[in-house]
Amino acid sequence: MWWFYRKGPSGFSGASTAEEVTAGVDGHLLVAVITGATSGIGLETARVLALRGVRVVMAVRNVSAGLMAKDAIVAKTPDARIDVLELDLSSIASVRRFASEFDSLKLPLNILINNAGVMTRNCTRSCDGLELHFATNHIGHFLLTNLVLENMKSTCRDTGTEGRIVNVTSAGHVMTYPEGIRFETIRDPSGCKSAVRSLNDFIAYGQSKLANILHTNELSRIFKEEGVNISANSVHPGLIATNLFRAFGRTIIAVSLQLFLTPLEGSCVEA
């Protein structure tokens, strides 16, 4: 895999880390929200941004795990500025509550990294009755983005600094229905049945990732039309050995550890 280590025009390769990519960056005037920041590339992104001086808001489903992650970062970077707020993306009420709590911090917002995601089994439902992949990976992030967008717009106007929205997607977006998004499967997950159960899960996951990309494209169009200084980017970090695959058992986890990129390598595309 020599090509993986070959440097491109940027001077970095597929094996470059977020710490290498951000070397020399001073982020002390920036505030970032990162979803799914307790493990994997979300945690590594939070660590590196905090290392560069960015004030990081970790949006996490498990607050205890979030506080442990914060402590681990602060242990190595004592001056890290980190807040931990609860966010369950599969719950519309939780997303609204997070946005309200973030607003109460009276912070500007420069960077939003929509990183969290699930890959579950059997097309289960969220607490709002939606197919879980679509609810968590797309609807939750779509709503969160819209709830904090005015803050981002006013921040970039007041500071003159470009805002940035990063939607972590996947090349798996191609593995969905031929006609694209089938909205009837969002309210009725049984509609995503196929002859192979594992295929159902990947199709539902791929559909949610396709929605992420379409959302990003529309944001980019709107920002350009409105003359707003915010960039919206879809990112496929590669195949990363993270907890995303935990629902598929020990075998796939063991394979991922051997063949996939590490969170350190995957996080460079977010940072």
Short mmCIF file of C-alpha atoms in Angstrom, two decimals:
data_model
loop_
_atom_site.label_atom_id
_atom_site.label_comp_id
_atom_site.label_asym_id
_atom_site.label_seq_id
_atom_site.Cartn_x
_atom_site.Cartn_y
_atom_site.Cartn_z
CA MET A 1 0.00 0.00 0.00
CA TRP A 2 2.86 2.38 -0.85
CA TRP A 3 0.40 4.74 -2.58
CA PHE A 4 -1.33 5.33 0.76
CA TYR A 5 1.79 7.06 2.07
CA ARG A 6 2.50 9.03 -1.11
CA LYS A 7 2.15 12.77 -0.53
CA GLY A 8 -0.16 14.82 -2.72
CA PRO A 9 -0.01 18.51 -3.74
CA SER A 10 -1.00 19.52 -0.20
CA GLY A 11 2.13 17.88 1.18
CA PHE A 12 0.09 15.31 3.09
CA SER A 13 -0.75 11.67 2.44
CA GLY A 14 -3.58 9.32 3.33
CA ALA A 15 -1.64 8.42 6.47
CA SER A 16 -1.34 12.02 7.68
CA THR A 17 -2.90 12.82 11.04
CA ALA A 18 -4.95 15.80 12.22
CA GLU A 19 -2.07 16.87 14.44
CA GLU A 20 0.25 16.99 11.43
CA VAL A 21 -2.27 18.82 9.24
CA THR A 22 -2.97 21.52 11.87
CA ALA A 23 0.64 22.12 12.91
CA GLY A 24 1.17 25.86 13.40
CA VAL A 25 -2.56 26.69 13.50
CA ASP A 26 -3.70 29.10 16.24
CA GLY A 27 -7.36 28.47 17.04
CA HIS A 28 -7.73 30.49 20.25
CA LEU A 29 -10.40 32.73 18.74
CA LEU A 30 -12.49 29.82 17.45
CA VAL A 31 -15.36 27.77 18.90
CA ALA A 32 -16.25 24.33 17.54
CA VAL A 33 -19.12 21.93 18.20
CA ILE A 34 -18.32 18.26 17.53
CA THR A 35 -20.97 15.56 17.71
CA GLY A 36 -19.98 12.04 18.71
CA ALA A 37 -16.82 13.28 20.41
CA THR A 38 -16.32 10.50 22.97
CA SER A 39 -14.55 8.01 20.70
CA GLY A 40 -13.04 7.42 17.27
CA ILE A 41 -12.37 10.30 14.92
CA GLY A 42 -14.70 12.59 16.87
CA LEU A 43 -12.56 12.25 19.99
CA GLU A 44 -9.33 12.67 18.06
CA THR A 45 -10.71 15.76 16.32
CA ALA A 46 -11.73 17.23 19.68
CA ARG A 47 -8.28 16.51 21.11
CA VAL A 48 -6.40 18.14 18.24
CA LEU A 49 -8.64 21.20 18.02
CA ALA A 50 -8.30 21.70 21.79
CA LEU A 51 -4.53 21.31 21.39
CA ARG A 52 -4.61 24.14 18.84
CA GLY A 53 -6.48 26.42 21.26
CA VAL A 54 -10.03 26.02 19.89
CA ARG A 55 -12.79 26.06 22.48
CA VAL A 56 -14.48 22.70 21.92
CA VAL A 57 -18.05 21.79 22.79
CA MET A 58 -18.35 18.01 22.89
CA ALA A 59 -21.91 17.04 21.96
CA VAL A 60 -22.31 13.54 23.37
CA ARG A 61 -25.03 10.99 24.03
CA ASN A 62 -23.28 9.64 27.15
CA VAL A 63 -22.28 12.54 29.40
CA SER A 64 -20.22 10.34 31.73
CA ALA A 65 -18.17 9.11 28.77
CA GLY A 66 -17.90 12.69 27.56
CA LEU A 67 -16.52 13.88 30.89
CA MET A 68 -14.00 11.03 30.90
CA ALA A 69 -12.93 11.99 27.39
CA LYS A 70 -12.60 15.61 28.46
CA ASP A 71 -10.45 14.63 31.45
CA ALA A 72 -8.19 12.55 29.20
CA ILE A 73 -7.67 15.53 26.86
CA VAL A 74 -7.07 17.99 29.68
CA ALA A 75 -4.56 15.62 31.28
CA LYS A 76 -2.37 16.06 28.19
CA THR A 77 -3.39 19.63 27.34
CA PRO A 78 -3.99 21.40 30.67
CA ASP A 79 -5.13 24.66 29.08
CA ALA A 80 -7.71 22.93 26.87
CA ARG A 81 -11.10 24.66 26.86
CA ILE A 82 -13.79 22.01 26.66
CA ASP A 83 -17.50 21.89 27.46
CA VAL A 84 -19.54 18.69 27.52
CA LEU A 85 -23.23 18.85 26.63
CA GLU A 86 -25.71 16.00 26.20
CA LEU A 87 -26.99 15.31 22.71
CA ASP A 88 -28.91 12.28 21.51
CA LEU A 89 -29.25 12.81 17.78
CA SER A 90 -31.94 10.16 17.47
CA SER A 91 -34.25 12.35 19.59
CA ILE A 92 -35.64 15.58 18.18
CA ALA A 93 -36.35 16.82 21.72
CA SER A 94 -32.73 16.17 22.73
CA VAL A 95 -31.41 18.11 19.72
CA ARG A 96 -33.58 21.08 20.60
CA ARG A 97 -32.49 20.87 24.24
CA PHE A 98 -28.83 20.80 23.23
CA ALA A 99 -29.27 23.87 21.01
CA SER A 100 -30.92 25.72 23.89
CA GLU A 101 -28.12 24.76 26.30
CA PHE A 102 -25.46 25.78 23.80
CA ASP A 103 -27.22 29.10 23.31
CA SER A 104 -27.16 29.64 27.08
CA LEU A 105 -23.34 29.47 26.99
CA LYS A 106 -23.41 32.73 24.99
CA LEU A 107 -20.64 31.50 22.71
CA PRO A 108 -20.08 32.33 19.05
CA LEU A 109 -19.83 29.35 16.69
CA ASN A 110 -17.21 29.06 13.98
CA ILE A 111 -17.09 25.32 13.29
CA LEU A 112 -19.75 22.61 13.33
CA ILE A 113 -18.55 19.04 12.80
CA ASN A 114 -21.47 16.66 12.35
CA ASN A 115 -19.50 13.51 13.04
CA ALA A 116 -21.69 11.18 15.13
CA GLY A 117 -23.37 8.26 13.45
CA VAL A 118 -24.79 4.78 13.92
CA MET A 119 -24.71 1.59 11.92
CA THR A 120 -27.21 -0.67 13.59
CA ARG A 121 -29.12 -3.80 12.68
CA ASN A 122 -32.69 -4.75 11.77
CA CYS A 123 -33.87 -1.26 10.73
CA THR A 124 -34.94 -0.30 14.25
CA ARG A 125 -36.87 2.85 15.14
CA SER A 126 -35.88 5.97 17.05
CA CYS A 127 -37.89 7.29 20.00
CA ASP A 128 -39.72 9.49 17.48
CA GLY A 129 -40.71 6.48 15.40
CA LEU A 130 -38.25 7.08 12.57
CA GLU A 131 -35.84 4.56 11.03
CA LEU A 132 -32.82 4.83 13.35
CA HIS A 133 -30.07 5.38 10.76
CA PHE A 134 -31.96 8.21 9.09
CA ALA A 135 -33.06 9.73 12.40
CA THR A 136 -29.57 9.78 13.90
CA ASN A 137 -27.26 10.25 10.95
CA HIS A 138 -29.36 12.78 9.04
CA ILE A 139 -32.45 14.20 10.76
CA GLY A 140 -30.61 14.94 14.03
CA HIS A 141 -27.74 16.67 12.28
CA PHE A 142 -30.06 18.47 9.86
CA LEU A 143 -32.03 19.93 12.77
CA LEU A 144 -28.93 20.76 14.80
CA THR A 145 -27.39 22.60 11.86
CA ASN A 146 -30.50 24.68 11.34
CA LEU A 147 -30.79 25.52 15.04
CA VAL A 148 -27.23 26.88 15.28
CA LEU A 149 -27.00 28.37 11.79
CA GLU A 150 -27.98 31.93 12.74
CA ASN A 151 -25.25 31.90 15.38
CA MET A 152 -22.72 30.81 12.75
CA LYS A 153 -23.89 33.46 10.30
CA SER A 154 -23.65 36.27 12.85
CA THR A 155 -20.26 34.98 14.03
CA CYS A 156 -18.74 35.06 10.55
CA ARG A 157 -20.23 38.52 9.93
CA ASP A 158 -18.92 39.93 13.21
CA THR A 159 -15.45 38.39 13.04
CA GLY A 160 -14.80 38.24 9.32
CA THR A 161 -13.68 34.64 9.81
CA GLU A 162 -15.10 31.97 7.52
CA GLY A 163 -17.44 29.53 9.23
CA ARG A 164 -17.20 25.86 8.47
CA ILE A 165 -19.71 23.00 8.52
CA VAL A 166 -18.33 19.50 8.08
CA ASN A 167 -20.76 16.63 7.51
CA VAL A 168 -18.99 13.30 7.94
CA THR A 169 -20.49 11.09 5.28
CA SER A 170 -19.37 7.86 3.63
CA ALA A 171 -18.68 6.34 0.26
CA GLY A 172 -21.44 3.98 1.41
CA HIS A 173 -23.91 6.57 0.08
CA VAL A 174 -23.77 4.72 -3.25
CA MET A 175 -25.18 1.59 -1.61
CA THR A 176 -28.79 2.64 -1.37
CA TYR A 177 -31.97 2.39 -3.43
CA PRO A 178 -31.62 2.95 -7.22
CA GLU A 179 -34.14 5.79 -7.05
CA GLY A 180 -32.30 7.50 -4.18
CA ILE A 181 -34.03 8.19 -0.88
CA ARG A 182 -37.22 6.24 -0.25
CA PHE A 183 -39.07 8.40 2.21
CA GLU A 184 -41.67 5.73 2.95
CA THR A 185 -38.97 3.65 4.69
CA ILE A 186 -38.24 6.45 7.15
CA ARG A 187 -41.63 6.18 8.83
CA ASP A 188 -41.97 2.45 8.18
CA PRO A 189 -38.57 0.70 8.55
CA SER A 190 -40.14 -2.60 7.52
CA GLY A 191 -40.17 -1.18 4.01
CA CYS A 192 -36.40 -1.54 3.77
CA LYS A 193 -36.56 -5.32 3.82
CA SER A 194 -34.46 -7.34 1.43
CA ALA A 195 -33.58 -10.97 1.01
CA VAL A 196 -30.35 -10.51 2.98
CA ARG A 197 -30.73 -8.98 6.43
CA SER A 198 -27.23 -7.47 6.57
CA LEU A 199 -27.92 -5.82 3.21
CA ASN A 200 -30.93 -4.06 4.73
CA ASP A 201 -28.72 -2.44 7.32
CA PHE A 202 -26.19 -1.15 4.79
CA ILE A 203 -28.93 0.17 2.50
CA ALA A 204 -30.51 2.08 5.40
CA TYR A 205 -27.08 3.39 6.40
CA GLY A 206 -26.28 4.35 2.81
CA GLN A 207 -29.57 6.19 2.49
CA SER A 208 -28.75 8.30 5.55
CA LYS A 209 -25.29 9.10 4.17
CA LEU A 210 -26.77 10.11 0.81
CA ALA A 211 -29.07 12.48 2.69
CA ASN A 212 -26.02 13.99 4.44
CA ILE A 213 -24.42 14.74 1.07
CA LEU A 214 -27.59 16.22 -0.41
CA HIS A 215 -27.97 18.40 2.69
CA THR A 216 -24.37 19.61 2.33
CA ASN A 217 -24.84 20.43 -1.35
CA GLU A 218 -27.96 22.44 -0.60
CA LEU A 219 -26.24 24.34 2.20
CA SER A 220 -23.41 25.23 -0.17
CA ARG A 221 -25.89 26.47 -2.76
CA ILE A 222 -27.75 28.60 -0.21
CA PHE A 223 -24.56 30.10 1.25
CA LYS A 224 -23.33 31.05 -2.21
CA GLU A 225 -26.70 32.53 -3.15
CA GLU A 226 -26.89 34.55 0.09
CA GLY A 227 -23.23 35.57 0.05
CA VAL A 228 -22.66 33.97 3.45
CA ASN A 229 -19.03 33.30 4.38
CA ILE A 230 -19.57 29.70 5.52
CA SER A 231 -18.29 26.61 3.74
CA ALA A 232 -20.17 23.31 3.90
CA ASN A 233 -18.25 20.16 3.12
CA SER A 234 -19.04 16.45 2.89
CA VAL A 235 -16.21 14.24 4.09
CA HIS A 236 -15.58 10.56 3.54
CA PRO A 237 -12.81 9.84 6.09
CA GLY A 238 -12.09 6.38 4.70
CA LEU A 239 -12.66 3.06 6.44
CA ILE A 240 -11.87 3.82 10.07
CA ALA A 241 -11.56 1.34 12.93
CA THR A 242 -14.13 2.88 15.30
CA ASN A 243 -17.11 1.84 17.42
CA LEU A 244 -19.40 2.33 14.42
CA PHE A 245 -19.17 -1.40 13.67
CA ARG A 246 -19.86 -2.62 17.22
CA ALA A 247 -23.37 -3.84 16.33
CA PHE A 248 -21.85 -6.35 13.88
CA GLY A 249 -19.92 -8.34 16.45
CA ARG A 250 -16.33 -9.20 17.25
CA THR A 251 -15.38 -10.55 13.83
CA ILE A 252 -15.91 -7.30 11.93
CA ILE A 253 -14.25 -5.34 14.76
CA ALA A 254 -11.18 -7.59 14.54
CA VAL A 255 -11.06 -7.15 10.76
CA SER A 256 -11.42 -3.37 11.05
CA LEU A 257 -8.50 -3.16 13.45
CA GLN A 258 -6.29 -4.95 10.93
CA LEU A 259 -7.36 -3.33 7.66
CA PHE A 260 -8.93 0.07 8.38
CA LEU A 261 -7.35 3.45 9.08
CA THR A 262 -6.83 4.55 12.66
CA PRO A 263 -8.89 7.42 14.15
CA LEU A 264 -5.68 9.51 14.14
CA GLU A 265 -5.42 9.11 10.36
CA GLY A 266 -9.13 9.51 9.73
CA SER A 267 -9.50 12.68 11.80
CA CYS A 268 -7.18 14.72 9.56
CA VAL A 269 -9.99 15.20 7.03
CA GLU A 270 -12.20 16.77 9.70
CA ALA A 271 -9.54 19.04 11.14
#
